[in-house]
Coordinates of C-alpha atoms in Angstrom, one line a residue:
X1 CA 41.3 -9.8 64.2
X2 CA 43.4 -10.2 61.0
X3 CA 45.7 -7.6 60.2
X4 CA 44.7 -7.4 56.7
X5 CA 41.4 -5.9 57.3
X6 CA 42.3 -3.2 55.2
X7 CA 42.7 -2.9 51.4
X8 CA 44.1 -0.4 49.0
X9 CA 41.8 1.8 47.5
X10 CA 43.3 1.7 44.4
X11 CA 44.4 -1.6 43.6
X12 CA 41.9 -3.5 46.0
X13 CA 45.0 -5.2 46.9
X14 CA 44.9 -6.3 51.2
X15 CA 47.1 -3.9 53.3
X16 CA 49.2 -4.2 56.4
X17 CA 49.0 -1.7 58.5
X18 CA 52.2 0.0 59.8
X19 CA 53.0 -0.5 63.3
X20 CA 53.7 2.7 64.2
X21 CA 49.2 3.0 63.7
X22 CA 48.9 0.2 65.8
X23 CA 49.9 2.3 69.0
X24 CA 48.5 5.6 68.5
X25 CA 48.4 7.7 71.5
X26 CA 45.0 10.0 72.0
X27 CA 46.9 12.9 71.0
X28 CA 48.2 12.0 67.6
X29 CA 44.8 10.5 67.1
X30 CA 43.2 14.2 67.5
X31 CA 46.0 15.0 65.6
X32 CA 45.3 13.0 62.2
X33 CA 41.3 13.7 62.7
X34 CA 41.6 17.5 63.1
X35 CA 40.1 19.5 59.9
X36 CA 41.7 21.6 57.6
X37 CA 42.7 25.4 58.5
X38 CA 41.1 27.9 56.9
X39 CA 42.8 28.6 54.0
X40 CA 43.0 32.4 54.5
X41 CA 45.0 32.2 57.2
X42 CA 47.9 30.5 54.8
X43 CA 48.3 33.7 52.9
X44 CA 51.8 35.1 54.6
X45 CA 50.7 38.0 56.5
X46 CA 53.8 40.4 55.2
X47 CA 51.8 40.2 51.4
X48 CA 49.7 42.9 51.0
X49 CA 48.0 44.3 48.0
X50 CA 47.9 47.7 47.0
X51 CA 44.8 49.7 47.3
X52 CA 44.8 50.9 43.6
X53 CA 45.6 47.3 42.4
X54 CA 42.4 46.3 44.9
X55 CA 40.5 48.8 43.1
X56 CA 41.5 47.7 38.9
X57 CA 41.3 44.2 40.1
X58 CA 37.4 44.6 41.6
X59 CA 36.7 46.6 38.6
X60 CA 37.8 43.8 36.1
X61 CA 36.1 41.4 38.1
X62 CA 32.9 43.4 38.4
X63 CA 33.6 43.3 34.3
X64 CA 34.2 39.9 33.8
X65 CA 31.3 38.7 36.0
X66 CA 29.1 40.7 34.3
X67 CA 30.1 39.2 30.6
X68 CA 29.2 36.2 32.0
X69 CA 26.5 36.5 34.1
X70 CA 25.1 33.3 32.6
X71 CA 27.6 31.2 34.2
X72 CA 26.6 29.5 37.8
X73 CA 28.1 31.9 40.5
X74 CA 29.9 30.2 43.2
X75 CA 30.6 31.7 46.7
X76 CA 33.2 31.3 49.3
X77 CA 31.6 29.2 51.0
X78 CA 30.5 26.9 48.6
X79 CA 34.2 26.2 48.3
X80 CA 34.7 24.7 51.3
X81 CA 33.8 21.5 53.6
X82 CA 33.4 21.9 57.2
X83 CA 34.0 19.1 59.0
X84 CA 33.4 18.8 62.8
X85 CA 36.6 20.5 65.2
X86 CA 38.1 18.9 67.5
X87 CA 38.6 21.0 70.8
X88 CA 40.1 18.7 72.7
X89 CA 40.1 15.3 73.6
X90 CA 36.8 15.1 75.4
X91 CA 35.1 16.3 72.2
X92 CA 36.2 13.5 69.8
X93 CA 34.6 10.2 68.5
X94 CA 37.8 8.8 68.8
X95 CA 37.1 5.8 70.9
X96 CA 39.8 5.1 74.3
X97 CA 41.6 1.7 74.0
X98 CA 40.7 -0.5 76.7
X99 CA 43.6 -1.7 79.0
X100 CA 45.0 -5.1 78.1
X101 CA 44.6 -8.3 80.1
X102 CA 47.2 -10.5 78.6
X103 CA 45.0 -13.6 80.4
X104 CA 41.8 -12.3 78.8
X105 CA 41.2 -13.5 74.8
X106 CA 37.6 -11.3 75.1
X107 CA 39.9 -7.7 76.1
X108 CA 42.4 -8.8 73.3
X109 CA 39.1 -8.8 70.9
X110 CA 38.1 -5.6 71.9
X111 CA 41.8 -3.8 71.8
X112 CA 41.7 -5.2 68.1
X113 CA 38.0 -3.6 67.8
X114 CA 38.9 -0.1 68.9
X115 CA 41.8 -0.2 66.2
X116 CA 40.3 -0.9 63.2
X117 CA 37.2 1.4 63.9
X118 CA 39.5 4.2 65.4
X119 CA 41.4 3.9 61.8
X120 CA 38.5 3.8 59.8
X121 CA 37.7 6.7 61.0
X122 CA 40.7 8.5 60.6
X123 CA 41.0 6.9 56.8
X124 CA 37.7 8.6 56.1
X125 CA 38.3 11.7 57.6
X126 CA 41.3 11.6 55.5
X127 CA 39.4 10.8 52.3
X128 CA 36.8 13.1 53.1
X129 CA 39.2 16.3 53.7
X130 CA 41.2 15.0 50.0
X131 CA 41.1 13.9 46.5
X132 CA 42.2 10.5 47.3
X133 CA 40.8 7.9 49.2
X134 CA 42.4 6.6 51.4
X135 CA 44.1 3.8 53.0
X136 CA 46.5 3.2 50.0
X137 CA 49.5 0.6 49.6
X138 CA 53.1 2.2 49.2
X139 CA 53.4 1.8 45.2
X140 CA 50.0 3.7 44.8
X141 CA 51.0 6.5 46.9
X142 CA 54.4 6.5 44.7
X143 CA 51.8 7.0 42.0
X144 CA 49.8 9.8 43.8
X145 CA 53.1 11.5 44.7
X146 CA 54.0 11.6 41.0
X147 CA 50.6 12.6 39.9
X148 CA 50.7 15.2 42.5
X149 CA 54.6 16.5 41.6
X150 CA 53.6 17.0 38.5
X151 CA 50.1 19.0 39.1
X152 CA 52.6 20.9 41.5
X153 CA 55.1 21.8 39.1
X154 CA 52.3 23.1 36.3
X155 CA 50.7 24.8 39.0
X156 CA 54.1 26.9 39.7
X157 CA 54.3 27.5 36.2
X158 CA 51.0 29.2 36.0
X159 CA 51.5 30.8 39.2
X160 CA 54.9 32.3 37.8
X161 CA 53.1 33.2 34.3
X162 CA 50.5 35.1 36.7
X163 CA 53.7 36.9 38.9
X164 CA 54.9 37.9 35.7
X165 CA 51.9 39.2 34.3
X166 CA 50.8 41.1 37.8
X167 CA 54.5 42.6 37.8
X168 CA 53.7 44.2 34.5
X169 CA 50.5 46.0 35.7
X170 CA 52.6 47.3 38.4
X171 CA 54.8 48.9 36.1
X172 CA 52.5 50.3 33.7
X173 CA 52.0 53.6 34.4
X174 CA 48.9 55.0 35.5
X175 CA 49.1 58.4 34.8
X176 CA 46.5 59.8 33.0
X177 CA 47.2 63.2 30.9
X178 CA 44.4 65.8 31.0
X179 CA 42.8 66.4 27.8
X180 CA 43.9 68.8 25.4
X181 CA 41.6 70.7 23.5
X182 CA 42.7 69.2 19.8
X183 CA 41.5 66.1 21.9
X184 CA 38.2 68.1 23.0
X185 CA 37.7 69.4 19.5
X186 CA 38.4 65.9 18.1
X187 CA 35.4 64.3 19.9
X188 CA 33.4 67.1 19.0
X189 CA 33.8 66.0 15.3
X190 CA 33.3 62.4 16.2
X191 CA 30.2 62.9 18.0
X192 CA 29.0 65.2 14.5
X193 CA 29.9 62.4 12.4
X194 CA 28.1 60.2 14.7
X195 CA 24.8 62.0 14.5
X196 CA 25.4 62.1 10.8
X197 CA 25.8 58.7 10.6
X198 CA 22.7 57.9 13.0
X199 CA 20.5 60.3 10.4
X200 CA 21.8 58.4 7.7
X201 CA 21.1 55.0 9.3
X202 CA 17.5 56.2 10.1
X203 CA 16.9 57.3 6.4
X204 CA 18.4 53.5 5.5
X205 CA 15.8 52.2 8.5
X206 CA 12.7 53.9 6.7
X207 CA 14.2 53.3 3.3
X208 CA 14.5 49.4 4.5
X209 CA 10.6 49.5 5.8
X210 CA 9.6 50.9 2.6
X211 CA 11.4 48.1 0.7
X212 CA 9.8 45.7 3.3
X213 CA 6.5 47.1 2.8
X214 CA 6.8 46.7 -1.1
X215 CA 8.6 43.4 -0.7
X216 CA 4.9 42.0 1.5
X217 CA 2.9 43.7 -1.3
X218 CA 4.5 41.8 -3.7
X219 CA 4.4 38.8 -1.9
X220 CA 0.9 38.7 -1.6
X221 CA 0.1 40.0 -5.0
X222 CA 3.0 36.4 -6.0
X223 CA 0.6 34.1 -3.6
X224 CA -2.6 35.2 -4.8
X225 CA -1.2 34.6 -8.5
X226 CA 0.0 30.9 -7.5
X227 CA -3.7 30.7 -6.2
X228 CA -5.2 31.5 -9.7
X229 CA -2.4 29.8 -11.2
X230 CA -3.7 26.4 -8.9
X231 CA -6.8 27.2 -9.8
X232 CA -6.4 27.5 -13.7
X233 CA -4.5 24.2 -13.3
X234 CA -6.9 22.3 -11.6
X235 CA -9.7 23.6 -13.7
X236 CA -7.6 22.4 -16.8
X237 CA -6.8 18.9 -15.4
X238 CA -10.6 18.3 -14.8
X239 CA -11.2 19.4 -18.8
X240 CA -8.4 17.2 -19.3
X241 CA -10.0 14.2 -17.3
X242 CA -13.4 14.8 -18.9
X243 CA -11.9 15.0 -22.5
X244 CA -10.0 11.6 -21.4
X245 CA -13.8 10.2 -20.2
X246 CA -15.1 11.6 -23.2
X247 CA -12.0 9.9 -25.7
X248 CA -12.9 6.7 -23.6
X249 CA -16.5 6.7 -24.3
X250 CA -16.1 7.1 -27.8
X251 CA -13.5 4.5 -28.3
X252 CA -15.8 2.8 -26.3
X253 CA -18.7 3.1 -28.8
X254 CA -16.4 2.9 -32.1
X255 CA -15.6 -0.6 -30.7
X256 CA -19.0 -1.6 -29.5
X257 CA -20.2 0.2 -33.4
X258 CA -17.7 -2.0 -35.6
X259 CA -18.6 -5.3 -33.2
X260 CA -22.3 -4.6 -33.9
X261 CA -21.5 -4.2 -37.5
X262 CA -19.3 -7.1 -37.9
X263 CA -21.9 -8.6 -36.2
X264 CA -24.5 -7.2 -38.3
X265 CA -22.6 -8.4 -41.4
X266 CA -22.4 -11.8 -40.3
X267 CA -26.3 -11.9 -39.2
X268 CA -26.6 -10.5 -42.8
X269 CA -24.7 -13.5 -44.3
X270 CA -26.7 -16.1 -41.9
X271 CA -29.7 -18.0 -43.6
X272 CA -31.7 -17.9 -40.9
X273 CA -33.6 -21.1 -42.6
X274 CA -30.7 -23.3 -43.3
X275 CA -29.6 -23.0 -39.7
X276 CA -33.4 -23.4 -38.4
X277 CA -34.0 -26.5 -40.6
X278 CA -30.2 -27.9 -41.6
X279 CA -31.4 -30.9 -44.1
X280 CA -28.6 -33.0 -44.4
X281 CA -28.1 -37.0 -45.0
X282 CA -26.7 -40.1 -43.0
X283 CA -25.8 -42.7 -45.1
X284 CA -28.7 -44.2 -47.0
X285 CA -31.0 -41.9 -44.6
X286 CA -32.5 -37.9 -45.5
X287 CA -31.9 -36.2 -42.2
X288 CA -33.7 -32.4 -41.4
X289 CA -32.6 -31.1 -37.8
X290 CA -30.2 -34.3 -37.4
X291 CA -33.8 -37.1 -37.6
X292 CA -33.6 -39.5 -40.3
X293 CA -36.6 -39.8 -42.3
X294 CA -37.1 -43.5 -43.3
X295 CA -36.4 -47.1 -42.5
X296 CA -34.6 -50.2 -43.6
X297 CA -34.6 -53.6 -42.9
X298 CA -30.8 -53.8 -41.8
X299 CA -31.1 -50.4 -40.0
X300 CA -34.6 -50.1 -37.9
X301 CA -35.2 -46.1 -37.6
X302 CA -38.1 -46.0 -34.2
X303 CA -41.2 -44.4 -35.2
X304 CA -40.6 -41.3 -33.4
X305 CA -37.9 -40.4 -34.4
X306 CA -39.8 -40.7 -38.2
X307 CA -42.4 -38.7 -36.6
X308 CA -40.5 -35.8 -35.3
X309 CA -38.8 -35.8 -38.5
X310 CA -42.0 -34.9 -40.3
X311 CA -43.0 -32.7 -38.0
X312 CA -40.0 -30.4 -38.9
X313 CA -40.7 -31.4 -42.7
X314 CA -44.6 -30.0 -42.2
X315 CA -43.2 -26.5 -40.6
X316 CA -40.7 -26.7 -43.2
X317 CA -43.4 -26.3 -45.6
X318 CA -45.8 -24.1 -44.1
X319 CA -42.6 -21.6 -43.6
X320 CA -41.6 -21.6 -46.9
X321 CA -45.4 -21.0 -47.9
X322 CA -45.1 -18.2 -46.1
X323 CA -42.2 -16.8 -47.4
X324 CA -43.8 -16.9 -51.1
X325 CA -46.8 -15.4 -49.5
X326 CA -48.4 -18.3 -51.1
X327 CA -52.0 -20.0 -50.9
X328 CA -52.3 -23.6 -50.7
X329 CA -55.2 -24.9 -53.0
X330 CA -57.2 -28.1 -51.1
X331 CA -54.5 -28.3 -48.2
X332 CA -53.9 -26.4 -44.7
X333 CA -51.1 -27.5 -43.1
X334 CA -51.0 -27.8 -39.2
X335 CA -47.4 -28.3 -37.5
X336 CA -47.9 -29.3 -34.4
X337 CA -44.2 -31.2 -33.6
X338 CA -44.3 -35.4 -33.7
X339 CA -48.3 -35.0 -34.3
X340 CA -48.6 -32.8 -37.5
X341 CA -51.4 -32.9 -39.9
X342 CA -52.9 -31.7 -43.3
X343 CA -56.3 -30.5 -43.7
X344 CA -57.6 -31.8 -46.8
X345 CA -60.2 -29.4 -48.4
X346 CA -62.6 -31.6 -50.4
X347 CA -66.2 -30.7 -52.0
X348 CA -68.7 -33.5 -51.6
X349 CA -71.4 -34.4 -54.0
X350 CA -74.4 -32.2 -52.0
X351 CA -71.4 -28.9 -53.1
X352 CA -70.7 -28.8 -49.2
X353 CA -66.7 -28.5 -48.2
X354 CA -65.6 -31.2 -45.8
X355 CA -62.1 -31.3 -44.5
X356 CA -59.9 -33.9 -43.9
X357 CA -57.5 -34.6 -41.7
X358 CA -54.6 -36.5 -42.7
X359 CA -52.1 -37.5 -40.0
X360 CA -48.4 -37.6 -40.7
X361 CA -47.1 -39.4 -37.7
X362 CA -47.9 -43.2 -37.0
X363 CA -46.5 -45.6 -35.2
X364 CA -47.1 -48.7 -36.8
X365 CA -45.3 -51.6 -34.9
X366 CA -48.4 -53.9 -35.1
X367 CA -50.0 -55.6 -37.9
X368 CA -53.7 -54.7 -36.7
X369 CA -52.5 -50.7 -36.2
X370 CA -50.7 -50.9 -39.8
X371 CA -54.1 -51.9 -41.5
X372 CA -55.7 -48.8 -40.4
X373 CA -53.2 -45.9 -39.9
X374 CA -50.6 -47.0 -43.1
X375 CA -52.9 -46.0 -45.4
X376 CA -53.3 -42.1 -43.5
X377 CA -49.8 -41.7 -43.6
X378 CA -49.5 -42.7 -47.0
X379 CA -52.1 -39.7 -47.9
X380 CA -50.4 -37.2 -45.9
X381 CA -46.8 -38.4 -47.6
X382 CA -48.8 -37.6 -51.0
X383 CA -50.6 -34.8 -49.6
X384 CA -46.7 -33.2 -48.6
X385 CA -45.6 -34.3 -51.9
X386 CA -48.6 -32.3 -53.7
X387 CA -48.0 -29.3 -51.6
X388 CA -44.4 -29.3 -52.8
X389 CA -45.6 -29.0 -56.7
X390 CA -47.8 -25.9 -55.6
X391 CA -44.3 -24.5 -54.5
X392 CA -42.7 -25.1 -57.2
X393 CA -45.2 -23.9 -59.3
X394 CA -45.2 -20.6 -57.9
X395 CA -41.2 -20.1 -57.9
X396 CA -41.5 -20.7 -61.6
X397 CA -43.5 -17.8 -61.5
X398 CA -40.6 -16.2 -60.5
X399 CA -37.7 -18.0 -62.6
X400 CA -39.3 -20.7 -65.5
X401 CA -36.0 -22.0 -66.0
X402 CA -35.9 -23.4 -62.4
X403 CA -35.5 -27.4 -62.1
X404 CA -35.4 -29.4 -59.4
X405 CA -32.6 -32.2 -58.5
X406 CA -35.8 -35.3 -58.7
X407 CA -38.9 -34.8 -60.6
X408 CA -42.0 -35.3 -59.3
X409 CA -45.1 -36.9 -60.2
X410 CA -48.0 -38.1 -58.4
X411 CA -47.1 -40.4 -55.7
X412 CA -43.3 -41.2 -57.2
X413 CA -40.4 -38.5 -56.6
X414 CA -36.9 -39.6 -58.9
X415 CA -39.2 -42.6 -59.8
X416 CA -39.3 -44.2 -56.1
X417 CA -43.4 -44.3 -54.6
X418 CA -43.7 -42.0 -51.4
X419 CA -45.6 -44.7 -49.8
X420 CA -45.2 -46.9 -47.4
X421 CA -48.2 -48.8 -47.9
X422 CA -48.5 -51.8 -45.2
X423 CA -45.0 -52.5 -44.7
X424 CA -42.9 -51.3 -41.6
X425 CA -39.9 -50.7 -43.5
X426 CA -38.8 -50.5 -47.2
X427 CA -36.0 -49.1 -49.1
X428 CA -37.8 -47.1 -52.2
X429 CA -39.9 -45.1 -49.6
X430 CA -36.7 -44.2 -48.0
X431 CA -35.0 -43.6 -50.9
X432 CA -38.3 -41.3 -51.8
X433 CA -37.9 -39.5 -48.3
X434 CA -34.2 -38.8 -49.0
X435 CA -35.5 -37.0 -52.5
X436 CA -38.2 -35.1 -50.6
X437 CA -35.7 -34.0 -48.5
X438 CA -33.2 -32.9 -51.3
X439 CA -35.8 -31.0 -53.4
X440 CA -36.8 -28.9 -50.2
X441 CA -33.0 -27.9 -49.4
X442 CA -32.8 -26.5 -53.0
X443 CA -36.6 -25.0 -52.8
X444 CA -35.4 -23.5 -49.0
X445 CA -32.3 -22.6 -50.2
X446 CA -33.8 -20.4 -53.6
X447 CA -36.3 -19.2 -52.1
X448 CA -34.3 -17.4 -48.9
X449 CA -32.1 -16.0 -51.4
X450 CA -34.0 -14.9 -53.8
X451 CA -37.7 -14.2 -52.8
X452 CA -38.2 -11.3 -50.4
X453 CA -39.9 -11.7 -47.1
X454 CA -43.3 -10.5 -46.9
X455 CA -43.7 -7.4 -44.9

C-alpha cells in the first residue's frame, strides 16, 4: 500500500502520513474518534448569573423574540450533532491491527488495510465534528491556524464589547422611586388629553368618510360624464365619417358630371355622318369607308371591292334622304351591302307602274357576263347620279346660292360619263366616281350641319 493514499483537502496535493499515525495504540485511537463534550459543561462552574439579571435578560428575550417572530426559531438541539460515544473499546468500529508475520506479504497487506481505513475513519470523524475537512498538508493548516487566530481574536473583541456592556447593566441602578402625586396628577392630564385627542380623531374619522363618500359621488357622477362624453364623441365621428362618404360621393358625381359633359360636348362636336361614311381619296381613286370606287388599267381595283364601295355610296344616299325628309320621284333605293339596288318606278303605255330593278354591283371579269350586266350597272350609276340632283334640288330649297364642286348633267359629272359601258376599266368613269364622291362629302357635310334631323 502506498503511503500517499491520502491527499490534502485543500490543495488536493498527495500527503504523507506522519509516523507517529502509523502506530496508533487502541487507546489513542478511542481517543481521536470520541465526540465532542457537551458544551454546557465548559461554562466554569464558579460563574453564576444573578437571579434579577436572569429575570431582565428572559424578559428582553421574551421581547426580542416576539419583534421577530417571523424569523425561523432554532432550538438547542438543533445546534448540535450527535455522533455515536465511545464507551470503551469494545464499543468502537475501530478495527484491531492484525499481528505481523514478517514471512507473510498477505498479513503485511492487511496491517496496511486496517491503517488506512482505521484513519479514514478518524479523518471523517474529525471532519464531521469541524469546519474543516480533514486530512490537510502542514502549509494549509498554517493557513487554517491564521484563519482561525484571527476569528479568535474578533471573537474576544466582541466578547469584551459584551463584558463591558453587561458590566454596565450591573451598575445601573435598579431602584425604582414610588410615584408622587404631581406624577399621578400628571398622567391624569395625559390620559384627558388623550381622550381629547381620540374625540377629535373620531370627528376627523367621520369628517374623512364624509369626504370619501362625496369624493365616490363625484367619481361616479366624473365616469358617467366621460361616458356621455364617449358617447357624444363617437356619435360625432360617425356624422363626421358620413359627411366624409357624403363629400366623397359628390366629388364623386361632379367628376363623373364634368366627364359626361366634356363628353357630351365632344359627342356634340362629332358628325356622326362623317365618321359613319369618311369619303376620302387615294391617289387617282374616290375612296368612302377606305374602298376605292373605280378602276385603271395600271392599277386593277377587284370588283368587290367596287361593289362594297357602292353599297356604302347607296346607304349614303338613302341616309341623307332621310335626313331632308325627302321623297324620291321614280327611284327607291335598297342598301343591301355589296348587292344594292334601285327600284326604278316607270309607267308603261297600258298607265300600269312597273318597277325596275337596277343592280349596282357586277362583277364583270368576262366578256359574255360584260354584255349583259355593263349595261345594268351603267343605269344604276345614272340612276345614283339622278338621285343626287333630287338632293340637290331640295337643299336649294333651303339655301339657292348653294353650288356644288362638279356640275352635273345627265350621265356626265365635271364633264367625265358615269358609265362604264363594256369596258372593265377606264379612267373618265373613275375620274366620274371620284366627282360623285366629292359632291356627296359637301352634300353630307351641309346637310348635317345645317338641316335638322327629323323627329
Amino acid at each position: 500500500m502506498s503511503e500517499t493514499a491520502f491527499n490534502c483537502q485543500r490543495c488536493k496535493l498527495p500527503l504523507h502520513i506522519d509516523t507517529s499515525f502509523k502506530d496508533l495504540s487502541n487507546s489513542q485511537l478511542h481517543l481521536l474518534a470520541s465526540r465532542k463534550r457537551d458544551s454546557t459543561n465548559d461554562l466554569p462552574q464558579n460563574q453564576s448569573i444573578p437571579k434579577e439579571r436572569l429575570q431582565l435578560l428572559n424578559k428582553a428575550a421574551s421581547s426580542a423574540k416576539s419583534k421577530n417572530s417571523n424569523w425561523p426559531q432554532q432550538t438547542a438541539v438543533e445546534s448540535f450533532v450527535i455522533l455515536p460515544q465511545f464507551s470503551g473499546q469494545d464499543d468502537t468500529d475501530v478495527e484491531r491491527e492484525p499481528q505481523i508475520d514478517d514471512d507473510n506479504g498477505e498479513d503485511i497487506t492487511k496491517v496496511l488495510s486496517t491503517r488506512v481505513n482505521n484513519l479514514s475513519k478518524i479523518f471523517n470523524i474529525l471532519s464531521f465534528k469541524g469546519a474543516i475537512d480533514y486530512p490537510v498538508c502542514k502549509d494549509c493548516a498554517q493557513i487554517l491556524l491564521a484563519n482561525m487566530k484571527t476569528q479568535y481574536e474578533k471573537i474576544s473583541k466582541e466578547r469584551d464589547i459584551y463584558l463591558q456592556f453587561l458590566e454596565k447593566l450591573q451598575n445601573k441602578s435598579t431602584f425604582i422611586p414610588s410615584k408622587s402625586q404631581d406624577s399621578l396628577k400628571e398622567i391624569d392630564d395625559l390620559k384627558l388629553k388623550e381622550l381629547e385627542r381620540l374625540n377629535e380623531l373620531k370627528l376627523l374619522e367621520d369628517e374623512k368618510n364624509q369626504l370619501d363618500n362625496e369624493i365616490k359621488s363625484a367619481q361616479d357622477e366624473l365616469s358617467k360624464l366621460n361616458l356621455k362624453q364617449q358617447e357624444r364623441l363617437l356619435e360625432k365621428n360617425l356624422q363626421e365619417l358620413k359627411l366624409r362618404d357624403s363629400i366623397n360621393k359628390r366629388d364623386q358625381m361632379k367628376v363623373e358630371y364634368e366627364y359626361n359633359l366634356s363628353l357630351l360636348q365632344s359627342l356634340r362636336k362629332t358628325n356622326i355622318y362623317n365618321e359613319t361614311f369618311h369619303i376620302s381619296h387615294d391617289g387617282r381613286f374616290g375612296t368612302i369607308n377606305g374602298l376605292r370606287l373605280g378602276s385603271l388599267e395600271s392599277i386593277k381595283v377587284p370588283w368587290p371591292e367596287i361593289n362594297a364601295a357602292l353599297g356604302n355610296v347607296v346607304l349614303l344616299l338613302a341616309t341623307i334622304a332621310a335626313r331632308l325628309n325627302l321623297k324620291l320621284e321614280g327611284y327607291k333605293l335598297k342598301p343591301v351591302g355589296s348587292t344594292s339596288k334601285i327600284e326604278k318606278l316607270e309607267i308603261d303605255n297600258q298607265g300600269k307602274q312597273k318597277v325596275i330593278i337596277l343592280e349596282c354591283y357586277s362583277s364583270g371579269e368576262y366578256q359574255i357576263e360584260r354584255l349583259f350586266n355593263h349595261s345594268k350597272l351603267d343605269n344604276s350609276m345614272v340612276a345614283i347620279l339622278e338621285i343626287l340632283k333630287q338632293i340637290l334640288d331640295k337643299l336649294l330649297q333651303f339655301d339657292d346660292t348653294i353650288e356644288l364642286p362638279y356640275k352635273m348633267e345627265n350621265d356626265k359629272i365635271g364633264n367625265a360619263s358615269i358609265q362604264l359601258l363594256s369596258k372593265i376599266y377606264d379612267e373618265e368613269w373613275t375620274s366620274a366616281c371620284k366627282f360623285l364622291l366629292t359632291n356627296l362629302k359637301w352634300i353630307l357635310a351641309y346637310a348635317s350641319a345645317h338641316i335638322p334631323a327629323p323627329r
